[in-house]
mmCIF file of C-alpha atoms in Angstrom:
data_model
loop_
_atom_site.group_PDB
_atom_site.id
_atom_site.type_symbol
_atom_site.label_atom_id
_atom_site.label_comp_id
_atom_site.label_asym_id
_atom_site.label_seq_id
_atom_site.Cartn_x
_atom_site.Cartn_y
_atom_site.Cartn_z
ATOM 1 C CA MET U 64 141.626 36.429 -47.412
ATOM 2 C CA ALA U 65 137.940 36.029 -47.055
ATOM 3 C CA GLY U 66 136.445 36.133 -43.581
ATOM 4 C CA PRO U 67 135.950 32.782 -41.823
ATOM 5 C CA GLU U 68 132.833 30.659 -42.243
ATOM 6 C CA HIS U 69 133.203 28.877 -39.097
ATOM 7 C CA VAL U 70 134.478 30.536 -35.676
ATOM 8 C CA ALA U 71 134.780 28.504 -32.772
ATOM 9 C CA ILE U 72 135.482 30.440 -29.224
ATOM 10 C CA ILE U 73 136.848 28.958 -26.117
ATOM 11 C CA MET U 74 134.938 31.173 -23.504
ATOM 12 C CA ASP U 75 137.544 31.678 -20.974
ATOM 13 C CA GLY U 76 137.968 33.724 -17.913
ATOM 14 C CA ASN U 77 134.537 34.116 -16.109
ATOM 15 C CA GLY U 78 135.984 33.294 -12.844
ATOM 16 C CA ARG U 79 138.934 35.605 -12.881
ATOM 17 C CA TRP U 80 136.746 38.395 -14.140
ATOM 18 C CA ALA U 81 134.701 37.923 -11.138
ATOM 19 C CA ASN U 82 137.504 37.681 -8.564
ATOM 20 C CA ALA U 83 138.953 40.752 -9.938
ATOM 21 C CA ARG U 84 135.574 42.275 -8.855
ATOM 22 C CA SER U 85 135.544 40.742 -5.436
ATOM 23 C CA MET U 86 132.542 38.907 -6.633
ATOM 24 C CA PRO U 87 131.684 35.155 -6.670
ATOM 25 C CA ARG U 88 132.363 33.170 -9.533
ATOM 26 C CA ALA U 89 128.657 32.697 -10.579
ATOM 27 C CA PHE U 90 128.727 36.494 -11.149
ATOM 28 C CA GLY U 91 131.202 35.848 -13.798
ATOM 29 C CA HIS U 92 129.279 33.153 -15.328
ATOM 30 C CA LYS U 93 126.122 35.257 -15.754
ATOM 31 C CA ALA U 94 128.055 38.082 -17.283
ATOM 32 C CA GLY U 95 129.548 35.440 -19.643
ATOM 33 C CA VAL U 96 125.968 34.495 -20.739
ATOM 34 C CA GLU U 97 125.598 38.218 -21.864
ATOM 35 C CA ALA U 98 128.917 37.949 -24.011
ATOM 36 C CA VAL U 99 127.221 34.964 -25.598
ATOM 37 C CA ARG U 100 124.237 37.005 -26.585
ATOM 38 C CA ARG U 101 126.257 39.713 -27.889
ATOM 39 C CA THR U 102 128.481 37.324 -29.884
ATOM 40 C CA VAL U 103 125.359 35.387 -31.424
ATOM 41 C CA ARG U 104 123.756 38.539 -32.389
ATOM 42 C CA ALA U 105 126.909 40.136 -34.020
ATOM 43 C CA ALA U 106 128.211 36.825 -35.790
ATOM 44 C CA PRO U 107 125.807 36.773 -38.973
ATOM 45 C CA ARG U 108 126.825 40.561 -39.659
ATOM 46 C CA PHE U 109 130.300 39.543 -40.319
ATOM 47 C CA GLY U 110 129.411 36.522 -42.571
ATOM 48 C CA ILE U 111 130.041 33.939 -39.860
ATOM 49 C CA ARG U 112 127.618 30.891 -40.945
ATOM 50 C CA HIS U 113 128.920 28.407 -38.028
ATOM 51 C CA LEU U 114 129.753 29.702 -34.445
ATOM 52 C CA THR U 115 130.581 26.963 -32.032
ATOM 53 C CA LEU U 116 130.968 28.011 -28.307
ATOM 54 C CA TYR U 117 132.484 25.797 -25.788
ATOM 55 C CA ALA U 118 130.020 26.008 -22.826
ATOM 56 C CA PHE U 119 130.913 23.377 -20.509
ATOM 57 C CA SER U 120 133.621 20.659 -20.904
ATOM 58 C CA SER U 121 133.352 16.938 -19.645
ATOM 59 C CA GLU U 122 136.153 17.857 -17.058
ATOM 60 C CA ASN U 123 133.875 20.801 -15.721
ATOM 61 C CA TRP U 124 131.971 18.158 -13.599
ATOM 62 C CA SER U 125 134.930 18.116 -11.277
ATOM 63 C CA ARG U 126 134.224 21.683 -10.142
ATOM 64 C CA PRO U 127 132.748 22.604 -6.917
ATOM 65 C CA PRO U 128 128.943 21.349 -6.916
ATOM 66 C CA ASP U 129 127.767 24.561 -6.528
ATOM 67 C CA GLU U 130 129.379 26.059 -9.297
ATOM 68 C CA VAL U 131 128.364 23.135 -11.771
ATOM 69 C CA ARG U 132 124.849 23.640 -10.469
ATOM 70 C CA ASP U 133 124.888 27.389 -11.408
ATOM 71 C CA LEU U 134 126.700 26.746 -14.816
ATOM 72 C CA LEU U 135 123.769 23.993 -15.505
ATOM 73 C CA GLY U 136 121.075 26.490 -14.368
ATOM 74 C CA LEU U 137 122.546 29.333 -16.516
ATOM 75 C CA LEU U 138 122.453 26.842 -19.603
ATOM 76 C CA ARG U 139 118.754 26.343 -18.741
ATOM 77 C CA LEU U 140 118.211 30.034 -18.439
ATOM 78 C CA TYR U 141 119.816 30.972 -21.693
ATOM 79 C CA ILE U 142 117.726 28.557 -23.811
ATOM 80 C CA ASN U 143 114.369 29.217 -22.048
ATOM 81 C CA ARG U 144 115.009 32.962 -22.261
ATOM 82 C CA ASP U 145 116.497 33.181 -25.693
ATOM 83 C CA LEU U 146 115.119 30.364 -27.653
ATOM 84 C CA SER U 147 112.276 32.405 -29.363
ATOM 85 C CA GLU U 148 114.738 35.188 -30.280
ATOM 86 C CA LEU U 149 117.014 32.632 -31.635
ATOM 87 C CA ALA U 150 114.430 30.977 -33.772
ATOM 88 C CA ALA U 151 112.814 34.212 -35.007
ATOM 89 C CA ASN U 152 116.455 35.340 -35.905
ATOM 90 C CA GLY U 153 117.278 32.353 -38.090
ATOM 91 C CA VAL U 154 119.534 30.637 -35.591
ATOM 92 C CA CYS U 155 119.648 26.847 -35.745
ATOM 93 C CA VAL U 156 120.646 25.527 -32.283
ATOM 94 C CA ARG U 157 122.828 22.287 -32.154
ATOM 95 C CA VAL U 158 124.372 20.799 -28.855
ATOM 96 C CA ILE U 159 127.372 18.634 -29.134
ATOM 97 C CA GLY U 160 128.898 16.521 -26.611
ATOM 98 C CA GLY U 161 128.046 13.489 -24.533
ATOM 99 C CA ARG U 162 124.395 13.148 -23.496
ATOM 100 C CA GLU U 163 124.522 9.970 -21.380
ATOM 101 C CA GLY U 164 123.672 10.678 -17.790
ATOM 102 C CA LEU U 165 122.395 14.322 -18.241
ATOM 103 C CA GLN U 166 119.277 15.096 -16.280
ATOM 104 C CA PRO U 167 116.038 14.310 -17.921
ATOM 105 C CA ASP U 168 114.611 17.857 -18.049
ATOM 106 C CA LEU U 169 118.049 19.293 -19.554
ATOM 107 C CA LEU U 170 117.793 16.586 -22.314
ATOM 108 C CA ASP U 171 114.280 17.677 -22.904
ATOM 109 C CA LEU U 172 115.511 21.302 -23.277
ATOM 110 C CA ILE U 173 118.316 20.603 -25.462
ATOM 111 C CA GLU U 174 115.743 18.446 -27.633
ATOM 112 C CA ARG U 175 113.426 21.168 -27.729
ATOM 113 C CA ALA U 176 115.776 23.841 -28.705
ATOM 114 C CA GLU U 177 117.332 21.588 -31.512
ATOM 115 C CA GLN U 178 113.759 20.582 -32.805
ATOM 116 C CA ARG U 179 112.231 24.035 -32.773
ATOM 117 C CA THR U 180 115.226 25.919 -34.792
ATOM 118 C CA ARG U 181 115.967 22.759 -36.994
ATOM 119 C CA GLY U 182 115.247 24.500 -40.387
ATOM 120 C CA ASN U 183 117.006 27.680 -39.535
ATOM 121 C CA VAL U 184 119.910 28.583 -41.747
ATOM 122 C CA ARG U 185 121.248 32.119 -41.146
ATOM 123 C CA LEU U 186 123.567 30.992 -38.341
ATOM 124 C CA ASN U 187 124.265 27.483 -36.992
ATOM 125 C CA LEU U 188 124.936 27.883 -33.256
ATOM 126 C CA ASN U 189 126.960 24.919 -31.906
ATOM 127 C CA ILE U 190 126.881 24.660 -28.256
ATOM 128 C CA ALA U 191 129.555 22.447 -27.082
ATOM 129 C CA PHE U 192 128.205 21.041 -23.773
ATOM 130 C CA ASN U 193 129.367 18.164 -21.687
ATOM 131 C CA TYR U 194 132.123 18.186 -24.299
ATOM 132 C CA GLY U 195 135.625 16.898 -24.576
ATOM 133 C CA SER U 196 137.488 16.082 -27.858
ATOM 134 C CA ARG U 197 139.172 13.046 -26.635
ATOM 135 C CA ASP U 198 135.628 11.670 -25.438
ATOM 136 C CA GLU U 199 134.274 12.576 -28.766
ATOM 137 C CA ILE U 200 136.761 10.908 -30.765
ATOM 138 C CA LEU U 201 136.522 7.778 -28.611
ATOM 139 C CA ARG U 202 132.620 7.696 -29.055
ATOM 140 C CA ALA U 203 133.252 8.015 -32.784
ATOM 141 C CA ALA U 204 135.635 5.154 -32.853
ATOM 142 C CA GLN U 205 133.317 2.941 -30.806
ATOM 143 C CA LYS U 206 130.414 3.977 -33.325
ATOM 144 C CA LEU U 207 132.729 2.850 -36.061
ATOM 145 C CA VAL U 208 133.640 -0.667 -34.497
ATOM 146 C CA ASP U 209 129.767 -1.206 -33.911
ATOM 147 C CA GLN U 210 129.007 -0.493 -37.480
ATOM 148 C CA ALA U 211 131.623 -2.681 -38.527
ATOM 149 C CA ARG U 212 130.833 -5.519 -36.566
ATOM 150 C CA GLN U 213 127.228 -5.390 -38.269
ATOM 151 C CA SER U 214 128.558 -4.815 -41.877
ATOM 152 C CA PRO U 215 129.232 -7.388 -44.311
ATOM 153 C CA ASP U 216 132.046 -5.320 -45.495
ATOM 154 C CA CYS U 217 133.874 -5.113 -42.260
ATOM 155 C CA ASP U 218 137.342 -5.545 -43.744
ATOM 156 C CA ARG U 219 137.143 -2.114 -45.555
ATOM 157 C CA ARG U 220 139.768 0.195 -44.382
ATOM 158 C CA LEU U 221 138.729 3.395 -42.432
ATOM 159 C CA THR U 222 139.231 6.632 -43.987
ATOM 160 C CA SER U 223 139.555 10.242 -42.266
ATOM 161 C CA ALA U 224 136.171 10.827 -43.884
ATOM 162 C CA ASP U 225 134.567 8.077 -41.866
ATOM 163 C CA ILE U 226 135.815 9.546 -38.467
ATOM 164 C CA THR U 227 134.772 13.035 -39.387
ATOM 165 C CA ALA U 228 131.241 11.585 -40.379
ATOM 166 C CA ALA U 229 131.125 9.762 -36.980
ATOM 167 C CA LEU U 230 132.124 13.111 -34.727
ATOM 168 C CA ASP U 231 129.492 15.149 -32.938
ATOM 169 C CA THR U 232 130.260 17.770 -35.666
ATOM 170 C CA ALA U 233 129.391 15.627 -38.560
ATOM 171 C CA GLY U 234 128.074 17.869 -41.533
ATOM 172 C CA LEU U 235 129.894 20.842 -40.115
ATOM 173 C CA PRO U 236 133.071 22.352 -41.984
ATOM 174 C CA ASP U 237 136.100 22.559 -39.817
ATOM 175 C CA PRO U 238 136.629 25.771 -37.744
ATOM 176 C CA ASP U 239 138.510 28.315 -39.885
ATOM 177 C CA LEU U 240 139.156 30.402 -36.707
ATOM 178 C CA ILE U 241 139.439 29.410 -32.888
ATOM 179 C CA ILE U 242 139.401 32.200 -30.411
ATOM 180 C CA ARG U 243 140.198 31.919 -26.787
ATOM 181 C CA THR U 244 139.808 34.767 -24.234
ATOM 182 C CA SER U 245 141.650 35.582 -21.180
ATOM 183 C CA GLY U 246 145.323 35.128 -22.410
ATOM 184 C CA GLU U 247 145.511 31.368 -22.007
ATOM 185 C CA MET U 248 147.206 29.691 -25.029
ATOM 186 C CA ARG U 249 145.905 26.027 -25.179
ATOM 187 C CA LEU U 250 142.989 23.995 -26.782
ATOM 188 C CA SER U 251 141.880 22.375 -23.532
ATOM 189 C CA ASN U 252 140.415 19.273 -25.287
ATOM 190 C CA PHE U 253 138.417 21.330 -27.718
ATOM 191 C CA LEU U 254 137.842 20.200 -31.429
ATOM 192 C CA LEU U 255 141.167 18.213 -31.516
ATOM 193 C CA TRP U 256 140.423 16.624 -34.901
ATOM 194 C CA GLN U 257 138.613 19.609 -36.364
ATOM 195 C CA ALA U 258 141.346 21.967 -35.616
ATOM 196 C CA ALA U 259 143.764 20.483 -37.574
ATOM 197 C CA TYR U 260 144.218 23.625 -40.033
ATOM 198 C CA SER U 261 142.371 26.048 -38.084
ATOM 199 C CA GLU U 262 143.800 29.576 -37.258
ATOM 200 C CA PHE U 263 144.120 30.689 -33.760
ATOM 201 C CA VAL U 264 143.742 33.863 -32.172
ATOM 202 C CA PHE U 265 144.245 34.405 -28.327
ATOM 203 C CA LEU U 266 142.980 37.561 -26.691
ATOM 204 C CA ASP U 267 143.709 38.964 -23.458
ATOM 205 C CA CYS U 268 140.255 39.860 -22.568
ATOM 206 C CA MET U 269 138.080 37.876 -20.436
ATOM 207 C CA TRP U 270 135.234 36.353 -21.838
ATOM 208 C CA PRO U 271 132.497 38.737 -19.941
ATOM 209 C CA ASP U 272 134.453 41.641 -21.651
ATOM 210 C CA PHE U 273 134.270 39.895 -25.230
ATOM 211 C CA ASP U 274 131.933 42.211 -27.381
ATOM 212 C CA GLU U 275 131.773 43.213 -31.124
ATOM 213 C CA ALA U 276 134.888 45.324 -30.958
ATOM 214 C CA GLU U 277 136.772 42.214 -29.734
ATOM 215 C CA LEU U 278 135.330 40.009 -32.491
ATOM 216 C CA VAL U 279 136.388 42.426 -34.953
ATOM 217 C CA ARG U 280 140.016 42.460 -33.648
ATOM 218 C CA ALA U 281 140.004 38.598 -33.885
ATOM 219 C CA LEU U 282 138.664 38.661 -37.532
ATOM 220 C CA GLU U 283 141.234 41.316 -38.628
ATOM 221 C CA GLU U 284 143.929 39.365 -37.193
ATOM 222 C CA TYR U 285 142.467 36.373 -39.010
ATOM 223 C CA GLY U 286 142.421 38.360 -42.364
ATOM 224 C CA ARG U 287 146.246 38.969 -42.043
ATOM 225 C CA ARG U 288 146.675 35.233 -42.124
ATOM 226 C CA GLU U 289 147.733 33.193 -45.150
ATOM 227 C CA ARG U 290 146.465 29.825 -44.898
ATOM 228 C CA ARG U 291 148.442 27.219 -46.520
ATOM 229 C CA TYR U 292 147.217 23.770 -45.343
ATOM 230 C CA GLY U 293 150.826 22.372 -45.361
ATOM 231 C CA ALA U 294 151.556 23.796 -49.050
ATOM 232 C CA VAL U 295 153.761 26.807 -49.906
ATOM 233 C CA ALA U 296 151.690 29.804 -51.400
ATOM 234 C CA THR U 297 154.360 31.465 -53.384
ATOM 235 C CA ALA U 298 157.751 31.101 -55.332
ATOM 236 C CA ARG U 299 159.269 33.181 -52.652
ATOM 237 C CA ASP U 300 158.007 30.879 -49.818
ATOM 238 C CA ALA U 301 159.465 27.814 -51.595
ATOM 239 C CA ALA U 302 162.778 29.319 -51.666
ATOM 240 C CA LEU U 303 162.691 30.015 -47.951
#
């Protein structure tokens, strides 16, 4: 099977990685940023054209204020430090998730990163920030309701394509492969609509330890899968 075009990653385990070293959680989050850098640099070498990283969920606001402040600070630091490299390396940055209520300087930073890299095509880096899939679907539904109210063709039945086009990920292919680190086996409100036929690989390593070797391990596991999309692939399968 050909390698995945779109890989999405739930970057889990920063806090536990830090706790195992008797360090504060912020230490783990900083190490996690280094894993992001390694992964973004490695992805194009394996034919990955779209990389979606679950950076900050809409539920993460309930974490202790100090930790939220650290996470937001790291996003600012990553964009400010790496934007020139991302732009030079052909990476197009896109931030998905709700933007209402975000601090003005953070909104400006996000918009600057998206604008500066808009024309790049080597890798589409999608950062899921203030993102929750249920919230995304709700916002998409509200968008479609608002459009219907303004449309003379408001009795037209919705299609799945309409919903897909109203999501934050409009224009992106669904993820072929979703990776989650730290040994946890759940989606945690990530890409619920888009993951309908994704393959899942759950790795025991904590996110700060994720490197090219772990990426290769996940890609090799993906290569052993047979994607059927609800159908049967062979006569033997149909007989089972």
